[in-house]
Tab-separated table of C-alpha atoms in Angstrom:
chain	number	residue	atom	x	y	z
A	1	MET	CA	20.542	-1.963	55.119
A	2	SER	CA	16.617	-1.423	56.577
A	3	ARG	CA	13.951	-2.148	54.110
A	4	THR	CA	12.789	1.736	54.581
A	5	THR	CA	17.034	3.082	53.881
A	6	SER	CA	16.749	0.505	50.463
A	7	SER	CA	13.036	2.269	49.472
A	8	SER	CA	15.085	5.159	50.159
A	9	PHE	CA	17.597	4.591	48.060
A	10	TRP	CA	15.953	2.851	44.483
A	11	ILE	CA	13.269	6.677	44.755
A	12	VAL	CA	16.883	8.520	44.357
A	13	VAL	CA	18.069	6.199	41.734
A	14	ALA	CA	14.852	6.411	39.787
A	15	VAL	CA	14.932	10.858	40.420
A	16	VAL	CA	18.453	10.551	39.106
A	17	LEU	CA	17.881	8.372	35.313
A	18	TYR	CA	14.159	10.755	35.245
A	19	HIS	CA	16.429	13.405	35.244
A	20	HIS	CA	19.382	12.924	33.287
A	21	VAL	CA	17.945	9.673	30.810
A	22	ALA	CA	16.587	11.311	27.338
A	23	PRO	CA	13.254	9.794	26.889
A	24	ALA	CA	13.270	7.691	23.391
A	25	THR	CA	11.001	9.188	21.054
A	26	ALA	CA	8.499	6.136	19.863
A	27	LEU	CA	9.508	4.274	16.230
A	28	THR	CA	6.138	5.210	14.634
A	29	ARG	CA	7.611	4.177	11.437
A	30	SER	CA	9.981	2.168	9.827
A	31	PHE	CA	13.311	3.603	8.605
A	32	ALA	CA	14.741	0.838	6.863
A	33	GLN	CA	13.627	1.131	3.259
A	34	TYR	CA	13.926	3.471	0.295
A	35	GLN	CA	17.646	2.116	0.652
A	36	ASN	CA	17.850	-0.410	-1.303
A	37	PHE	CA	16.049	-1.868	-4.158
A	38	PHE	CA	15.535	-4.966	-6.178
A	39	PRO	CA	18.037	-5.373	-9.003
A	40	ALA	CA	16.063	-4.068	-12.322
A	41	TRP	CA	15.687	-0.659	-10.638
A	42	ASP	CA	17.991	-0.450	-8.101
A	43	GLY	CA	20.022	2.106	-9.744
A	44	GLN	CA	17.494	4.071	-11.958
A	45	LEU	CA	15.969	4.971	-8.048
A	46	LYS	CA	19.120	5.289	-5.767
A	47	GLU	CA	19.542	8.346	-8.360
A	48	MET	CA	16.440	9.907	-8.422
A	49	LEU	CA	16.481	9.944	-4.853
A	50	ARG	CA	20.137	11.308	-4.795
A	51	ASP	CA	19.230	13.875	-7.492
A	52	LYS	CA	18.858	17.287	-5.603
A	53	ASP	CA	16.599	18.820	-8.595
A	54	GLN	CA	13.992	15.703	-8.146
A	55	CYS	CA	13.585	13.485	-4.972
A	56	HIS	CA	16.909	14.979	-2.835
A	57	GLU	CA	14.956	17.030	-0.203
A	58	SER	CA	11.899	14.209	0.032
A	59	PHE	CA	14.311	11.232	0.844
A	60	GLN	CA	16.221	13.415	3.127
A	61	ASN	CA	13.310	14.511	5.050
A	62	TYR	CA	12.236	10.246	5.445
A	63	ASN	CA	16.207	9.792	6.893
A	64	ASN	CA	15.355	12.237	9.850
A	65	ARG	CA	14.319	9.818	12.625
A	66	SER	CA	13.002	12.760	14.400
A	67	MET	CA	9.745	12.712	11.227
A	68	THR	CA	7.793	9.932	12.763
A	69	LEU	CA	5.321	10.414	10.836
A	70	PRO	CA	3.654	8.413	7.777
A	71	GLN	CA	3.192	10.759	5.745
A	72	VAL	CA	7.048	10.981	5.091
A	73	GLY	CA	7.259	7.215	2.925
A	74	TYR	CA	4.094	8.742	1.517
A	75	GLN	CA	6.141	12.248	-0.067
A	76	VAL	CA	8.786	9.784	-1.153
A	77	ILE	CA	6.542	7.013	-3.427
A	78	GLY	CA	4.815	10.623	-4.787
A	79	CYS	CA	8.168	11.778	-5.402
A	80	ILE	CA	9.354	8.772	-7.251
A	81	PHE	CA	6.337	8.970	-9.185
A	82	GLU	CA	6.421	12.355	-10.507
A	83	ASN	CA	9.658	11.639	-11.966
A	84	MET	CA	8.854	8.137	-13.610
A	85	PRO	CA	8.971	7.333	-17.116
A	86	GLU	CA	5.339	6.766	-18.323
A	87	TYR	CA	6.103	3.545	-19.145
A	88	ARG	CA	7.672	2.970	-15.789
A	89	LYS	CA	4.195	3.196	-14.262
A	90	ALA	CA	2.528	1.265	-17.021
A	91	GLU	CA	5.605	-1.432	-16.060
A	92	LEU	CA	4.458	-1.104	-12.645
A	93	SER	CA	0.795	-1.703	-12.896
A	94	ALA	CA	1.964	-5.176	-14.896
A	95	ALA	CA	4.552	-5.991	-12.321
A	96	ALA	CA	1.730	-5.774	-9.786
A	97	VAL	CA	-0.309	-8.041	-10.646
A	98	ILE	CA	2.792	-11.208	-11.022
A	99	PRO	CA	2.721	-11.099	-7.026
A	100	GLY	CA	-0.954	-10.843	-6.971
A	101	LEU	CA	-1.925	-13.430	-8.131
A	102	ALA	CA	1.556	-15.862	-7.110
A	103	PRO	CA	-1.230	-16.630	-3.270
A	104	SER	CA	-3.237	-18.452	-5.573
A	105	VAL	CA	-0.942	-20.325	-6.918
A	106	LEU	CA	0.863	-20.911	-4.241
A	107	GLN	CA	-2.397	-22.371	-2.279
A	108	LEU	CA	-3.222	-25.431	-5.268
A	109	LEU	CA	0.809	-26.306	-5.476
A	110	SER	CA	1.034	-26.687	-2.346
A	111	ALA	CA	0.399	-29.850	0.503
A	112	SER	CA	-2.588	-29.408	2.635
A	113	TYR	CA	-2.203	-29.401	6.296
A	114	VAL	CA	-3.818	-32.666	7.289
A	115	ASP	CA	-0.916	-34.345	4.967
A	116	ALA	CA	1.637	-32.104	7.206
A	117	VAL	CA	-0.142	-32.812	10.823
A	118	LEU	CA	0.305	-36.723	9.794
A	119	LEU	CA	3.646	-36.014	9.307
A	120	ALA	CA	4.376	-34.460	12.374
A	121	PHE	CA	3.610	-37.495	14.276
A	122	ARG	CA	6.712	-38.865	12.819
A	123	ARG	CA	9.330	-36.603	11.900
A	124	PRO	CA	7.789	-33.656	13.885
A	125	GLY	CA	10.795	-31.036	13.242
A	126	LEU	CA	10.215	-32.074	9.386
A	127	ALA	CA	7.008	-30.737	9.808
A	128	LEU	CA	7.880	-27.861	11.137
A	129	LEU	CA	11.105	-26.410	8.133
A	130	LEU	CA	8.114	-28.313	6.112
A	131	ALA	CA	5.076	-25.395	7.336
A	132	MET	CA	8.086	-22.871	7.304
A	133	SER	CA	8.639	-23.035	3.964
A	134	ASN	CA	5.378	-24.256	2.950
A	135	SER	CA	6.086	-21.249	1.144
A	136	GLY	CA	16.128	-34.847	3.504
A	137	TYR	CA	16.472	-32.124	5.649
A	138	LEU	CA	19.194	-29.953	3.754
A	139	ALA	CA	16.368	-29.449	1.372
A	140	THR	CA	14.388	-28.169	3.143
A	141	ALA	CA	16.011	-25.929	5.456
A	142	ALA	CA	17.446	-24.701	1.565
A	143	ALA	CA	13.577	-23.763	0.698
A	144	VAL	CA	12.896	-22.276	4.706
A	145	ALA	CA	16.370	-19.827	4.294
A	146	ASN	CA	14.825	-18.744	0.517
A	147	ASN	CA	11.044	-18.667	2.256
A	148	ALA	CA	13.065	-16.251	4.731
A	149	HIS	CA	15.192	-14.208	2.331
A	150	LEU	CA	12.707	-13.031	-0.497
A	151	ALA	CA	10.722	-12.180	3.007
A	152	TYR	CA	13.279	-9.949	4.067
A	153	GLN	CA	13.454	-8.742	0.551
A	154	LEU	CA	9.732	-8.508	-0.155
A	155	SER	CA	9.785	-6.216	2.824
A	156	VAL	CA	13.046	-4.328	2.751
A	157	LEU	CA	13.154	-3.731	-1.274
A	158	ALA	CA	9.669	-2.807	-2.090
A	159	VAL	CA	7.331	-0.712	-0.537
A	160	CYS	CA	3.629	-1.978	0.500
A	161	THR	CA	1.503	1.819	-1.239
A	162	PHE	CA	-1.448	1.358	1.048
A	163	ALA	CA	0.734	1.043	4.123
A	164	PRO	CA	4.425	2.612	3.350
A	165	ALA	CA	5.309	3.353	6.864
A	166	ASN	CA	5.395	-0.180	8.242
A	167	ASP	CA	8.454	-2.803	6.234
A	168	PHE	CA	6.827	-5.571	7.996
A	169	LEU	CA	3.527	-7.170	6.355
A	170	PRO	CA	4.887	-9.500	3.910
A	171	ALA	CA	6.720	-11.553	6.508
A	172	ILE	CA	3.133	-11.158	8.415
A	173	TRP	CA	2.617	-13.363	5.197
A	174	THR	CA	5.356	-16.017	5.138
A	175	ALA	CA	5.379	-16.354	9.226
A	176	ALA	CA	1.616	-17.026	9.070
A	177	SER	CA	1.713	-20.683	7.511
A	178	VAL	CA	3.485	-21.678	10.965
A	179	ALA	CA	0.776	-21.018	12.739
A	180	ILE	CA	-1.980	-22.346	10.955
A	181	HIS	CA	-0.340	-25.933	10.462
A	182	LEU	CA	0.381	-26.099	13.980
A	183	VAL	CA	-3.694	-24.993	14.631
A	184	GLY	CA	-3.588	-27.431	12.203
A	185	TYR	CA	-1.466	-29.630	14.012
A	186	ALA	CA	-3.090	-29.747	17.188
A	187	VAL	CA	-6.774	-29.954	15.788
A	188	VAL	CA	-5.715	-33.235	13.614
A	189	ARG	CA	-4.403	-34.540	16.420
A	190	LEU	CA	-8.107	-34.585	18.032
A	191	ARG	CA	-8.953	-37.329	15.375
A	192	ILE	CA	-6.355	-39.757	15.753
A	193	LYS	CA	-6.515	-42.865	17.557
A	194	VAL	CA	-3.298	-45.386	17.746
A	195	ASP	CA	-4.275	-49.637	17.057
A	196	THR	CA	-2.905	-50.699	19.731
A	197	GLY	CA	-3.730	-54.631	19.091
A	198	ASP	CA	-6.973	-55.152	21.862
A	199	GLU	CA	-8.640	-51.447	21.727
A	200	MET	CA	-8.118	-48.120	19.680
A	201	GLN	CA	-6.848	-46.090	22.166
A	202	VAL	CA	-6.886	-42.386	21.947
A	203	VAL	CA	-3.518	-40.042	21.890
A	204	GLY	CA	-5.060	-36.364	21.327
A	205	LEU	CA	-5.688	-33.989	23.777
A	206	ARG	CA	-8.714	-35.477	26.354
A	207	MET	CA	-11.159	-32.300	25.974
A	208	SER	CA	-14.647	-31.463	28.330
A	209	TRP	CA	-17.210	-30.665	26.520
A	210	SER	CA	-16.161	-26.769	26.666
A	211	ASP	CA	-12.847	-27.652	24.283
A	212	ARG	CA	-15.558	-29.221	22.247
A	213	ILE	CA	-18.065	-27.063	21.966
A	214	LEU	CA	-14.529	-24.481	20.937
A	215	ASN	CA	-13.581	-27.400	18.701
A	216	GLU	CA	-17.381	-27.464	17.032
A	217	VAL	CA	-17.763	-23.457	16.779
A	218	THR	CA	-14.025	-22.773	15.752
A	219	PRO	CA	-13.079	-21.672	12.092
A	220	THR	CA	-9.890	-23.591	11.156
A	221	PHE	CA	-11.030	-24.950	7.544
A	222	VAL	CA	-10.403	-20.689	6.331
A	223	GLY	CA	-7.508	-20.413	8.461
A	224	THR	CA	-5.254	-20.958	4.374
A	225	ALA	CA	-7.945	-18.728	3.046
A	226	LEU	CA	-7.436	-15.993	5.675
A	227	GLN	CA	-3.831	-16.029	4.458
A	228	ALA	CA	-4.121	-16.723	0.484
A	229	PHE	CA	-6.557	-13.201	0.858
A	230	TYR	CA	-4.008	-11.171	3.269
A	231	ALA	CA	-0.910	-12.231	0.505
A	232	THR	CA	-3.009	-11.061	-2.051
A	233	ILE	CA	-3.367	-7.471	-0.638
A	234	ILE	CA	-0.218	-7.519	-0.086
A	235	LEU	CA	1.956	-8.680	-2.508
A	236	SER	CA	-0.036	-6.541	-5.656
A	237	SER	CA	0.059	-3.798	-3.248
A	238	LEU	CA	3.835	-3.597	-3.412
A	239	VAL	CA	5.881	-1.085	-6.063
A	240	PHE	CA	9.211	-0.422	-7.326
A	241	LEU	CA	9.317	-4.340	-8.564
A	242	SER	CA	10.119	-4.531	-12.509
A	243	VAL	CA	8.026	-7.491	-14.414
A	244	ARG	CA	11.393	-9.452	-14.281
A	245	ASP	CA	11.923	-8.748	-10.745
A	246	SER	CA	8.154	-10.081	-10.234
A	247	THR	CA	8.723	-13.277	-12.178
A	248	ILE	CA	11.302	-14.401	-10.166
A	249	VAL	CA	10.216	-13.463	-7.149
A	250	VAL	CA	6.890	-16.103	-7.895
A	251	LEU	CA	9.787	-18.742	-9.559
A	252	ARG	CA	11.175	-18.745	-6.149
A	253	LEU	CA	8.128	-19.048	-4.628
A	254	MET	CA	6.647	-22.182	-6.713
A	255	ALA	CA	10.515	-23.991	-5.902
A	256	SER	CA	10.261	-23.941	-2.362
A	257	THR	CA	6.876	-24.607	-2.736
A	258	LEU	CA	7.573	-27.721	-5.499
A	259	ALA	CA	10.088	-28.766	-3.036
A	260	VAL	CA	8.099	-29.486	0.099
A	261	ARG	CA	5.978	-31.081	-1.893
A	262	ALA	CA	8.039	-33.622	-3.594
A	263	ILE	CA	9.622	-34.503	-0.011
A	264	LEU	CA	6.667	-34.281	1.742
A	265	ILE	CA	4.883	-36.911	-0.944
A	266	TYR	CA	8.322	-38.524	-0.918
A	267	GLU	CA	7.732	-39.323	3.194
A	268	LEU	CA	3.970	-39.918	3.182
A	269	THR	CA	4.811	-42.762	0.742
A	270	GLY	CA	7.123	-44.195	2.915
A	271	PHE	CA	4.706	-44.258	5.971
A	272	ARG	CA	1.856	-45.838	3.510
A	273	THR	CA	4.392	-48.918	1.986
A	274	ASP	CA	4.983	-49.393	6.437
A	275	MET	CA	1.728	-49.978	7.036
A	276	GLU	CA	-0.354	-51.505	4.431
A	277	GLY	CA	3.111	-52.531	2.272
A	278	PHE	CA	5.818	-54.475	4.244
A	279	GLY	CA	4.597	-54.196	7.963
A	280	LEU	CA	5.814	-51.937	10.913
A	281	SER	CA	8.911	-50.761	9.973
A	282	GLU	CA	12.429	-51.842	12.367
A	283	LYS	CA	13.574	-48.895	13.782
A	284	SER	CA	11.882	-48.787	17.249
A	285	GLU	CA	11.511	-45.201	17.606
A	286	TYR	CA	8.567	-45.170	14.731
A	287	THR	CA	7.236	-48.272	15.946
A	288	ALA	CA	3.881	-46.329	17.654
A	289	VAL	CA	3.337	-43.781	15.273
A	290	GLU	CA	3.924	-46.118	12.951
A	291	SER	CA	0.572	-48.178	13.557
A	292	LEU	CA	-1.236	-44.519	13.692
A	293	ASN	CA	-4.729	-44.212	10.956
A	294	VAL	CA	-6.981	-41.338	10.867
A	295	ASN	CA	-10.945	-41.980	12.073
A	296	ASN	CA	-12.804	-40.511	8.676
């Protein structure tokens, strides 16, 4: 087949597809919310959405995929608030305080990213899981799964009042910890040296002058603070959580954070024991990194 014939063939195919394939409607909002809620109010809210005298019409409009305007979500929230008893609204206000304070508490309980990236030199796989859950591989994987499940629940079972059309905002907070630790790992690598006995050899990235200037002006220290600030905005804006549900969410986050910190302390203690107390480990795969010293 000649090149001209081949081009003509593909042009005909494109024309046929253009006329016979229906255009897809862009998803400008989420359709996954309001289907289920956190356990305490799940039955009450579902009954309210099914009741034709209350919020059935607004809920049907939300499920109509031809209605892609974000305002549809606000209509459902407004209808639920109109039919919700006043004492439930007061509980909503109290429940919003608990997850709103959670990021600051988790910042105090969690280990520093410097310790996490130091562990990455010895056990990078475990360090990555720790970053994902900073929220034994089995305990760390359980903490990661716990945080991932919480991110899903907060995204789908609750609604963010200032952006009800988006169901991914809490998940961004969870994923941001991985990005922050990866950046921290790259930064700390630039400060790590290996004691080879004769001289100190830099094992980090070789930096050009442009890299050095960029490293000086990049405010990497504000990454965790920005993550906590973002989480405070998102978590304090979530609705349809009772005080009990909010407390359970925060306790699960704290459990993951404390488990991760305990594992990290255990690993770094063994690391320092090998370096200072009993010499290098006999495991050959660790001998290179166990000689790492932080250039203060």
